[in-house]
C-alpha cells in the first residue's frame, strides 16, 4: 500500500506541475498572472472538472490516504510563503508612516464597506435559504465572510503593479499602502475570530495571552538574537542560515497552531520580526522559487480537492454566489475608487486604485481554507467564495487594460482639442 500511495503521489505531482505550466503559458497571452493558472489547476484536478469528467480516475489518483500528504506539503509551502509575505510587509512598513497616513482613507473604505456588505448579504442569505448555509448564520460566521471579502492580495498586487510598469506612480503607491493596511487588519480580525471560537487546544483567554507572549518573545528575544547571529564576523553560511530559518519557522507555526490560530499567523509574524540583512537578501532568491513554485501549488491542489463547483448547480446557490460577488466588487472596487477620487480628483487614477484593491487571489483562498477548517464556512459557501476569489482576480488585468485605453483616448482627445483651439500660424 505505501508503494501504491507513493506512485499516486508522484503522478499527482507530475500532473500538477505540467498542467500548471501549460495554463501559465496560455494565460500569459491574455496578461493573466501565474497565480490564476495555479488556482485553476487546483480546481481542474478536483471534483469540479476531473472528478466530473472521469470520477473513477480522479478517485484512484487522489484517494483519501493521499490527502494528508498533499495537506502537509501545502501547509509547508504556505508557511514559507507567508513568512516571505511578512518580510515584504516589514520592508514596506519600514519606509515610514507617511505612506500609511496618506492611504488610510482608501484602506478604511476597502475594509468597512465590503465587511458591512458581506455581513448583510450573509445574514439575508441565511434568512432566505437557511438549509444551504446553516452554520454561517451565526455572528462569527457572517463576520468572517465580511473579513474575507475585505482582503486584498498584497503580493499579487505588487506583482501586477510591477508587470504593468506602475511602480513609483501615485496610483501604485496608494494601492500598495492601502493594501498593506487592509491585509494587516484582515489577519488581525481572522486571528481574533479564531481566538474567540477557540479552534485549538487552548481557551480564548489562554490563546490571547499565549499570542501576546509569543509576539513579545519574537520581537524581544528572537529578533535581537537574529541581529547578533547575522552580524557575526564572516557572516552565516547558506546552510546555517537555512537551518536556522526553518527551525524558527516550524517552531513559530507549531506555537500558533497549538494556540488555535493557524500556521499562517506564526509564519507571518516571524516574517514581520525577521531583521533585514545581507544574509536574508542572499537566501530569499534561492528559497523563494522552490517554496512558491514547487511546494505552494500543492496547497492549490488541496484546495481544489475540497471545492466542488457542482454544489453551485442550484438557483439559490448561484444567486448567493452572485450576491457575494457583487458585494465583493462593489464594496472593494467601488468604495476604494471613491475614496481615491476624494483625494486626487482624477477618475482614471481612482478607477485604477479600485481595480488593484479588488485583487484577492491566494490570500483569500488561505482565509477560506482556515474558515472551513474552523467550521465557520460550509462546503457550499466555501465553493461560492472560491469562485468569487478566482473571478475578482481575473478581473484585474482586463480592468487595468480598459482603464489604460480610456486614459489613452482622453490624452489624445485633449491633444486634438489643443491643436484645434491653437491660433493659426501665418507665414510671412
Short mmCIF file of C-alpha atoms in Angstrom, two decimals:
data_model
loop_
_atom_site.label_atom_id
_atom_site.label_comp_id
_atom_site.label_asym_id
_atom_site.label_seq_id
_atom_site.Cartn_x
_atom_site.Cartn_y
_atom_site.Cartn_z
CA UNK A 1 0.00 0.00 0.00
CA UNK A 2 2.73 2.59 0.79
CA UNK A 3 4.30 1.94 -2.63
CA UNK A 4 0.95 2.45 -4.36
CA UNK A 5 0.34 5.70 -2.49
CA UNK A 6 3.81 6.92 -3.43
CA UNK A 7 3.13 6.12 -7.09
CA UNK A 8 -0.13 8.09 -6.98
CA UNK A 9 1.56 10.98 -5.23
CA UNK A 10 4.26 11.18 -7.88
CA UNK A 11 1.64 11.06 -10.64
CA UNK A 12 -0.31 13.79 -8.87
CA UNK A 13 2.80 15.97 -8.59
CA UNK A 14 3.70 15.44 -12.25
CA UNK A 15 0.15 16.23 -13.43
CA UNK A 16 0.04 19.31 -11.23
CA UNK A 17 3.36 20.70 -12.49
CA UNK A 18 2.60 20.01 -16.18
CA UNK A 19 -0.96 21.39 -16.09
CA UNK A 20 0.17 24.42 -14.12
CA UNK A 21 2.94 25.23 -16.62
CA UNK A 22 0.58 24.78 -19.61
CA UNK A 23 -2.08 27.03 -18.08
CA UNK A 24 0.53 29.61 -17.07
CA UNK A 25 1.81 29.83 -20.65
CA UNK A 26 -1.74 30.03 -22.06
CA UNK A 27 -2.96 32.68 -19.63
CA UNK A 28 0.18 34.77 -20.06
CA UNK A 29 -1.05 35.50 -23.58
CA UNK A 30 -4.04 37.33 -22.10
CA UNK A 31 -1.98 39.11 -19.41
CA UNK A 32 -3.12 36.94 -16.50
CA UNK A 33 -0.60 36.29 -13.66
CA UNK A 34 0.71 32.77 -12.86
CA UNK A 35 -1.37 32.51 -9.69
CA UNK A 36 -4.53 32.35 -11.84
CA UNK A 37 -3.11 29.25 -13.53
CA UNK A 38 -2.28 27.76 -10.13
CA UNK A 39 -5.80 28.41 -8.83
CA UNK A 40 -7.39 26.90 -11.95
CA UNK A 41 -5.05 23.89 -11.77
CA UNK A 42 -6.32 23.08 -8.30
CA UNK A 43 -9.95 23.39 -9.41
CA UNK A 44 -9.35 21.33 -12.58
CA UNK A 45 -7.80 18.40 -10.70
CA UNK A 46 -10.58 18.33 -8.09
CA UNK A 47 -14.20 17.15 -8.29
CA UNK A 48 -15.20 20.31 -10.21
CA UNK A 49 -13.68 19.10 -13.52
CA UNK A 50 -11.52 15.96 -13.34
CA UNK A 51 -13.94 14.32 -10.90
CA UNK A 52 -16.90 15.36 -13.05
CA UNK A 53 -15.49 14.02 -16.34
CA UNK A 54 -13.58 10.96 -15.04
CA UNK A 55 -14.79 10.23 -11.50
CA UNK A 56 -13.17 6.78 -11.24
CA UNK A 57 -9.79 8.05 -12.45
CA UNK A 58 -9.96 11.04 -10.12
CA UNK A 59 -10.80 8.81 -7.14
CA UNK A 60 -7.91 6.47 -8.00
CA UNK A 61 -5.39 9.28 -8.43
CA UNK A 62 -6.48 11.23 -5.33
CA UNK A 63 -7.52 8.67 -2.69
CA UNK A 64 -8.29 9.68 0.85
CA UNK A 65 -4.90 8.35 2.05
CA UNK A 66 -3.11 10.83 -0.22
CA UNK A 67 -4.83 13.97 1.06
CA UNK A 68 -2.83 14.22 4.33
CA UNK A 69 0.37 14.22 2.25
CA UNK A 70 -0.95 16.99 -0.03
CA UNK A 71 -2.15 18.88 3.04
CA UNK A 72 1.24 18.65 4.77
CA UNK A 73 3.21 19.77 1.70
CA UNK A 74 0.70 22.54 1.00
CA UNK A 75 0.97 23.79 4.57
CA UNK A 76 4.77 23.72 4.33
CA UNK A 77 4.69 25.80 1.15
CA UNK A 78 2.11 28.09 2.74
CA UNK A 79 4.32 28.62 5.80
CA UNK A 80 7.30 29.64 3.65
CA UNK A 81 5.08 31.85 1.52
CA UNK A 82 3.54 33.68 4.47
CA UNK A 83 7.00 34.13 6.01
CA UNK A 84 8.11 35.81 2.77
CA UNK A 85 4.97 37.97 2.83
CA UNK A 86 5.77 39.04 6.39
CA UNK A 87 9.27 40.03 5.32
CA UNK A 88 7.87 42.09 2.42
CA UNK A 89 5.30 43.71 4.73
CA UNK A 90 8.03 44.65 7.17
CA UNK A 91 10.12 46.19 4.39
CA UNK A 92 7.22 48.31 3.13
CA UNK A 93 6.24 49.47 6.60
CA UNK A 94 9.83 50.47 7.43
CA UNK A 95 9.68 53.19 4.76
CA UNK A 96 7.79 55.42 7.15
CA UNK A 97 4.30 56.23 8.33
CA UNK A 98 3.70 58.97 5.76
CA UNK A 99 2.61 56.39 3.21
CA UNK A 100 0.19 54.78 5.65
CA UNK A 101 -1.36 58.11 6.69
CA UNK A 102 -1.95 59.04 3.07
CA UNK A 103 -3.65 55.72 2.36
CA UNK A 104 -5.77 55.40 5.50
CA UNK A 105 -8.99 56.65 3.90
CA UNK A 106 -8.68 54.23 0.96
CA UNK A 107 -7.86 51.43 3.37
CA UNK A 108 -10.77 52.25 5.66
CA UNK A 109 -13.18 52.26 2.73
CA UNK A 110 -11.73 48.96 1.49
CA UNK A 111 -12.32 47.34 4.88
CA UNK A 112 -15.54 48.80 6.23
CA UNK A 113 -17.71 48.74 3.09
CA UNK A 114 -17.06 45.12 1.94
CA UNK A 115 -17.16 43.98 5.58
CA UNK A 116 -20.59 45.56 6.07
CA UNK A 117 -21.93 44.32 2.73
CA UNK A 118 -20.58 40.82 3.36
CA UNK A 119 -22.25 40.57 6.77
CA UNK A 120 -25.53 41.96 5.39
CA UNK A 121 -25.61 39.61 2.37
CA UNK A 122 -24.72 36.60 4.53
CA UNK A 123 -27.45 37.42 7.05
CA UNK A 124 -30.00 37.85 4.25
CA UNK A 125 -28.99 34.59 2.58
CA UNK A 126 -29.27 32.78 5.89
CA UNK A 127 -32.83 34.03 6.37
CA UNK A 128 -33.86 33.21 2.79
CA UNK A 129 -32.13 29.81 2.41
CA UNK A 130 -31.30 28.55 5.92
CA UNK A 131 -30.82 24.98 4.69
CA UNK A 132 -27.99 25.98 2.37
CA UNK A 133 -25.78 27.83 4.86
CA UNK A 134 -26.83 26.85 8.38
CA UNK A 135 -23.52 27.49 10.14
CA UNK A 136 -22.78 30.96 8.80
CA UNK A 137 -25.98 32.40 10.20
CA UNK A 138 -24.17 32.92 13.48
CA UNK A 139 -22.43 36.20 14.14
CA UNK A 140 -18.91 34.80 13.88
CA UNK A 141 -19.54 33.11 10.52
CA UNK A 142 -21.12 36.20 8.96
CA UNK A 143 -18.35 38.41 10.35
CA UNK A 144 -15.73 36.02 8.99
CA UNK A 145 -17.23 36.23 5.49
CA UNK A 146 -17.18 40.02 5.72
CA UNK A 147 -13.49 39.93 6.66
CA UNK A 148 -12.74 37.55 3.77
CA UNK A 149 -14.40 39.95 1.32
CA UNK A 150 -12.28 42.85 2.64
CA UNK A 151 -8.97 41.11 1.84
CA UNK A 152 -6.56 42.45 -0.80
CA UNK A 153 -3.83 40.09 -2.00
CA UNK A 154 -0.84 42.39 -1.48
CA UNK A 155 1.80 40.03 -3.01
CA UNK A 156 -0.23 39.61 -6.20
CA UNK A 157 -1.00 43.31 -6.20
CA UNK A 158 2.73 44.07 -6.11
CA UNK A 159 3.43 41.60 -8.93
CA UNK A 160 0.73 43.08 -11.16
CA UNK A 161 1.93 46.62 -10.49
CA UNK A 162 5.50 45.65 -11.38
CA UNK A 163 4.47 43.75 -14.53
CA UNK A 164 2.43 46.69 -15.82
CA UNK A 165 5.14 49.27 -15.16
CA UNK A 166 3.20 51.19 -12.50
CA UNK A 167 5.87 51.06 -9.79
CA UNK A 168 6.56 54.51 -8.32
CA UNK A 169 3.33 56.02 -9.64
CA UNK A 170 0.85 57.77 -7.38
CA UNK A 171 -1.70 55.02 -8.14
CA UNK A 172 0.68 52.20 -7.20
CA UNK A 173 1.81 53.97 -4.02
CA UNK A 174 -1.76 54.44 -2.80
CA UNK A 175 -2.84 50.89 -3.70
CA UNK A 176 0.20 49.24 -2.09
CA UNK A 177 -0.07 51.29 1.10
CA UNK A 178 -3.82 50.74 1.46
CA UNK A 179 -3.47 47.04 0.57
CA UNK A 180 -0.84 46.56 3.26
CA UNK A 181 -3.06 48.14 5.93
CA UNK A 182 -6.11 46.15 4.73
CA UNK A 183 -4.31 42.82 4.96
CA UNK A 184 -2.82 43.55 8.38
CA UNK A 185 -6.29 44.43 9.71
CA UNK A 186 -7.82 41.40 8.00
CA UNK A 187 -5.29 38.97 9.50
CA UNK A 188 -5.77 40.57 12.89
CA UNK A 189 -9.53 40.06 12.52
CA UNK A 190 -9.07 36.44 11.44
CA UNK A 191 -6.80 35.79 14.41
CA UNK A 192 -9.30 37.42 16.76
CA UNK A 193 -12.21 35.32 15.48
CA UNK A 194 -10.15 32.13 15.73
CA UNK A 195 -9.24 33.13 19.28
CA UNK A 196 -12.87 33.74 20.23
CA UNK A 197 -14.03 30.48 18.67
CA UNK A 198 -11.14 28.59 20.37
CA UNK A 199 -10.21 26.48 17.35
CA UNK A 200 -7.25 24.85 19.07
CA UNK A 201 -6.43 23.19 22.37
CA UNK A 202 -6.41 26.43 24.33
CA UNK A 203 -9.33 28.50 25.57
CA UNK A 204 -9.86 32.01 24.09
CA UNK A 205 -8.27 33.83 27.04
CA UNK A 206 -5.31 31.47 27.04
CA UNK A 207 -4.98 31.92 23.28
CA UNK A 208 -4.90 35.73 23.59
CA UNK A 209 -2.35 35.64 26.41
CA UNK A 210 -0.28 33.00 24.65
CA UNK A 211 -0.20 35.00 21.42
CA UNK A 212 0.84 38.16 23.27
CA UNK A 213 3.69 36.24 24.92
CA UNK A 214 4.62 34.74 21.54
CA UNK A 215 4.88 38.19 19.91
CA UNK A 216 6.86 39.55 22.86
CA UNK A 217 9.37 36.70 22.58
CA UNK A 218 9.60 37.17 18.80
CA UNK A 219 10.40 40.87 18.94
CA UNK A 220 12.14 40.96 22.33
CA UNK A 221 14.31 37.85 22.16
CA UNK A 222 14.35 36.25 18.70
CA UNK A 223 14.82 39.46 16.70
CA UNK A 224 17.86 40.72 18.75
CA UNK A 225 19.34 37.21 18.65
CA UNK A 226 18.97 37.08 14.87
CA UNK A 227 20.61 40.50 14.52
CA UNK A 228 23.60 39.23 16.51
CA UNK A 229 23.75 35.99 14.52
CA UNK A 230 23.59 37.80 11.16
CA UNK A 231 26.22 40.38 12.17
CA UNK A 232 28.88 37.88 13.25
CA UNK A 233 32.33 38.20 11.71
CA UNK A 234 32.37 36.27 8.48
CA UNK A 235 28.58 36.02 8.46
CA UNK A 236 26.49 32.87 8.33
CA UNK A 237 26.79 30.24 5.62
CA UNK A 238 23.76 29.44 3.47
CA UNK A 239 23.35 26.08 5.19
CA UNK A 240 23.46 27.62 8.67
CA UNK A 241 21.02 30.34 7.72
CA UNK A 242 18.57 27.93 6.05
CA UNK A 243 18.69 25.62 9.06
CA UNK A 244 18.03 28.48 11.47
CA UNK A 245 15.15 29.91 9.41
CA UNK A 246 13.47 26.52 9.06
CA UNK A 247 13.81 25.78 12.78
CA UNK A 248 12.34 29.15 13.74
CA UNK A 249 9.61 28.93 11.10
CA UNK A 250 8.46 25.47 12.12
CA UNK A 251 8.52 26.44 15.80
CA UNK A 252 6.51 29.62 15.22
CA UNK A 253 3.94 27.70 13.15
CA UNK A 254 3.69 24.98 15.81
CA UNK A 255 3.06 27.56 18.55
CA UNK A 256 0.26 29.37 16.72
CA UNK A 257 -1.27 26.08 15.57
CA UNK A 258 -1.33 24.90 19.20
CA UNK A 259 -2.95 28.19 20.21
CA UNK A 260 -5.68 27.61 17.62
CA UNK A 261 -4.62 30.45 15.33
CA UNK A 262 -3.27 28.50 12.30
CA UNK A 263 0.25 28.20 10.92
CA UNK A 264 -0.08 31.27 8.67
CA UNK A 265 -0.25 33.57 11.69
CA UNK A 266 3.02 32.26 13.11
CA UNK A 267 4.81 32.33 9.75
CA UNK A 268 3.59 35.86 9.01
CA UNK A 269 4.58 37.11 12.48
CA UNK A 270 8.07 35.63 12.14
CA UNK A 271 8.48 37.39 8.80
CA UNK A 272 7.50 40.71 10.38
CA UNK A 273 10.03 40.20 13.18
CA UNK A 274 12.88 38.98 10.98
CA UNK A 275 15.68 41.59 10.72
CA UNK A 276 16.81 42.58 7.25
CA UNK A 277 20.41 41.96 6.24
CA UNK A 278 22.78 40.64 3.61
CA UNK A 279 22.23 37.03 4.65
CA UNK A 280 18.47 37.34 4.19
CA UNK A 281 18.93 39.08 0.83
CA UNK A 282 21.15 36.22 -0.37
CA UNK A 283 18.87 33.50 0.98
CA UNK A 284 15.46 34.69 -0.26
CA UNK A 285 16.14 34.44 -4.02
CA UNK A 286 17.35 30.85 -3.65
CA UNK A 287 14.46 29.58 -1.50
CA UNK A 288 11.54 31.53 -2.94
CA UNK A 289 11.36 29.72 -6.34
CA UNK A 290 11.21 26.29 -4.70
CA UNK A 291 8.80 27.32 -1.95
CA UNK A 292 6.42 29.25 -4.22
CA UNK A 293 6.91 27.32 -7.46
CA UNK A 294 7.00 23.74 -6.16
CA UNK A 295 5.57 23.48 -2.63
CA UNK A 296 2.81 26.09 -2.77
CA UNK A 297 0.95 24.54 -5.76
CA UNK A 298 0.18 21.55 -3.52
CA UNK A 299 -1.93 23.97 -1.49
CA UNK A 300 -3.94 24.85 -4.60
CA UNK A 301 -4.47 21.18 -5.40
CA UNK A 302 -5.62 20.50 -1.84
CA UNK A 303 -7.98 23.49 -2.06
CA UNK A 304 -9.29 22.24 -5.40
CA UNK A 305 -10.00 18.81 -3.94
CA UNK A 306 -12.13 20.48 -1.25
CA UNK A 307 -14.01 22.64 -3.76
CA UNK A 308 -16.96 21.15 -5.60
CA UNK A 309 -18.43 23.60 -8.10
CA UNK A 310 -21.34 21.18 -8.59
CA UNK A 311 -22.66 22.43 -5.25
CA UNK A 312 -23.47 25.66 -7.10
CA UNK A 313 -25.73 23.91 -9.61
CA UNK A 314 -28.92 25.14 -7.94
CA UNK A 315 -30.58 28.52 -8.40
CA UNK A 316 -30.21 29.62 -4.76
CA UNK A 317 -26.52 28.66 -4.73
CA UNK A 318 -25.79 30.59 -7.94
CA UNK A 319 -27.83 33.54 -6.68
CA UNK A 320 -25.92 33.55 -3.40
CA UNK A 321 -22.60 33.42 -5.24
CA UNK A 322 -23.60 36.36 -7.47
CA UNK A 323 -24.69 38.38 -4.45
CA UNK A 324 -21.38 37.70 -2.69
CA UNK A 325 -19.51 38.61 -5.88
CA UNK A 326 -21.47 41.86 -6.19
CA UNK A 327 -20.85 42.75 -2.55
CA UNK A 328 -17.18 41.95 -3.03
CA UNK A 329 -16.69 44.07 -6.16
CA UNK A 330 -18.92 46.97 -5.15
CA UNK A 331 -17.56 47.02 -1.62
CA UNK A 332 -13.90 46.84 -2.56
CA UNK A 333 -13.51 48.27 -6.06
CA UNK A 334 -16.28 50.86 -5.74
CA UNK A 335 -15.50 52.07 -2.23
CA UNK A 336 -11.73 52.29 -2.80
CA UNK A 337 -12.22 54.12 -6.12
CA UNK A 338 -14.49 56.68 -4.45
CA UNK A 339 -12.01 57.19 -1.60
CA UNK A 340 -9.14 57.64 -4.07
CA UNK A 341 -11.26 60.06 -6.13
CA UNK A 342 -11.83 62.15 -2.99
CA UNK A 343 -8.05 62.52 -2.67
CA UNK A 344 -6.86 63.00 -6.26
CA UNK A 345 -9.91 64.31 -8.15
CA UNK A 346 -8.95 62.08 -11.08
CA UNK A 347 -11.38 59.33 -12.07
CA UNK A 348 -8.78 57.45 -14.13
CA UNK A 349 -6.35 57.09 -11.23
CA UNK A 350 -9.19 56.42 -8.81
CA UNK A 351 -10.51 53.60 -11.01
CA UNK A 352 -7.01 52.10 -11.20
CA UNK A 353 -6.75 52.11 -7.41
CA UNK A 354 -10.16 50.43 -7.13
CA UNK A 355 -9.32 47.70 -9.65
CA UNK A 356 -5.97 46.99 -7.98
CA UNK A 357 -7.52 46.83 -4.50
CA UNK A 358 -10.09 44.31 -5.79
CA UNK A 359 -7.30 41.75 -6.36
CA UNK A 360 -7.60 38.81 -3.94
CA UNK A 361 -6.03 35.57 -5.22
CA UNK A 362 -4.18 33.23 -2.90
CA UNK A 363 -4.60 35.28 0.28
CA UNK A 364 -8.38 34.90 0.12
CA UNK A 365 -8.04 31.17 -0.57
CA UNK A 366 -5.89 30.85 2.55
CA UNK A 367 -8.52 32.62 4.64
CA UNK A 368 -11.27 30.45 3.14
CA UNK A 369 -9.46 27.22 3.99
CA UNK A 370 -8.93 28.45 7.55
CA UNK A 371 -12.63 29.27 7.86
CA UNK A 372 -13.66 25.88 6.51
CA UNK A 373 -11.34 24.06 8.93
CA UNK A 374 -12.67 26.15 11.84
CA UNK A 375 -16.29 25.31 10.97
CA UNK A 376 -17.12 28.94 10.10
CA UNK A 377 -17.99 28.10 6.47
CA UNK A 378 -19.98 25.31 4.86
CA UNK A 379 -18.84 23.49 1.72
CA UNK A 380 -21.37 25.46 -0.36
CA UNK A 381 -20.26 28.86 0.90
CA UNK A 382 -16.63 27.76 0.55
CA UNK A 383 -17.23 26.90 -3.13
CA UNK A 384 -19.07 30.20 -3.68
CA UNK A 385 -16.24 32.26 -2.23
CA UNK A 386 -13.55 30.30 -4.09
CA UNK A 387 -15.32 31.26 -7.33
CA UNK A 388 -15.50 34.87 -6.10
CA UNK A 389 -11.74 34.82 -5.40
CA UNK A 390 -10.97 33.50 -8.88
CA UNK A 391 -13.29 35.94 -10.66
CA UNK A 392 -12.14 39.04 -8.80
CA UNK A 393 -8.53 38.12 -9.52
CA UNK A 394 -9.33 37.52 -13.20
CA UNK A 395 -10.89 41.00 -13.40
CA UNK A 396 -7.69 42.85 -12.51
CA UNK A 397 -5.67 42.69 -15.74
CA UNK A 398 -8.61 43.32 -18.14
CA UNK A 399 -9.81 46.12 -15.86
CA UNK A 400 -6.42 47.84 -15.91
CA UNK A 401 -6.20 47.43 -19.70
CA UNK A 402 -9.62 49.03 -20.11
CA UNK A 403 -8.65 51.95 -17.90
CA UNK A 404 -5.38 52.42 -19.81
CA UNK A 405 -7.43 52.52 -23.02
CA UNK A 406 -9.65 55.26 -21.55
CA UNK A 407 -6.56 57.14 -20.42
CA UNK A 408 -5.03 56.95 -23.90
CA UNK A 409 -8.25 58.16 -25.54
CA UNK A 410 -8.57 61.06 -23.11
CA UNK A 411 -4.96 62.10 -23.70
CA UNK A 412 -5.46 62.01 -27.49
CA UNK A 413 -8.74 63.91 -27.19
CA UNK A 414 -7.04 66.67 -25.16
CA UNK A 415 -4.20 66.85 -27.67
CA UNK A 416 -6.61 67.20 -30.62
CA UNK A 417 -8.62 69.86 -28.79
CA UNK A 418 -5.48 71.88 -28.04
CA UNK A 419 -4.41 71.73 -31.67
CA UNK A 420 -7.82 72.84 -32.93
CA UNK A 421 -8.01 75.74 -30.46
CA UNK A 422 -4.48 76.96 -31.22
CA UNK A 423 -4.35 80.15 -33.38
CA UNK A 424 -3.30 79.53 -36.98
CA UNK A 425 0.28 80.34 -37.87
CA UNK A 426 0.85 82.95 -40.57
CA UNK A 427 3.72 82.66 -42.92
CA UNK A 428 5.43 85.89 -43.96
#
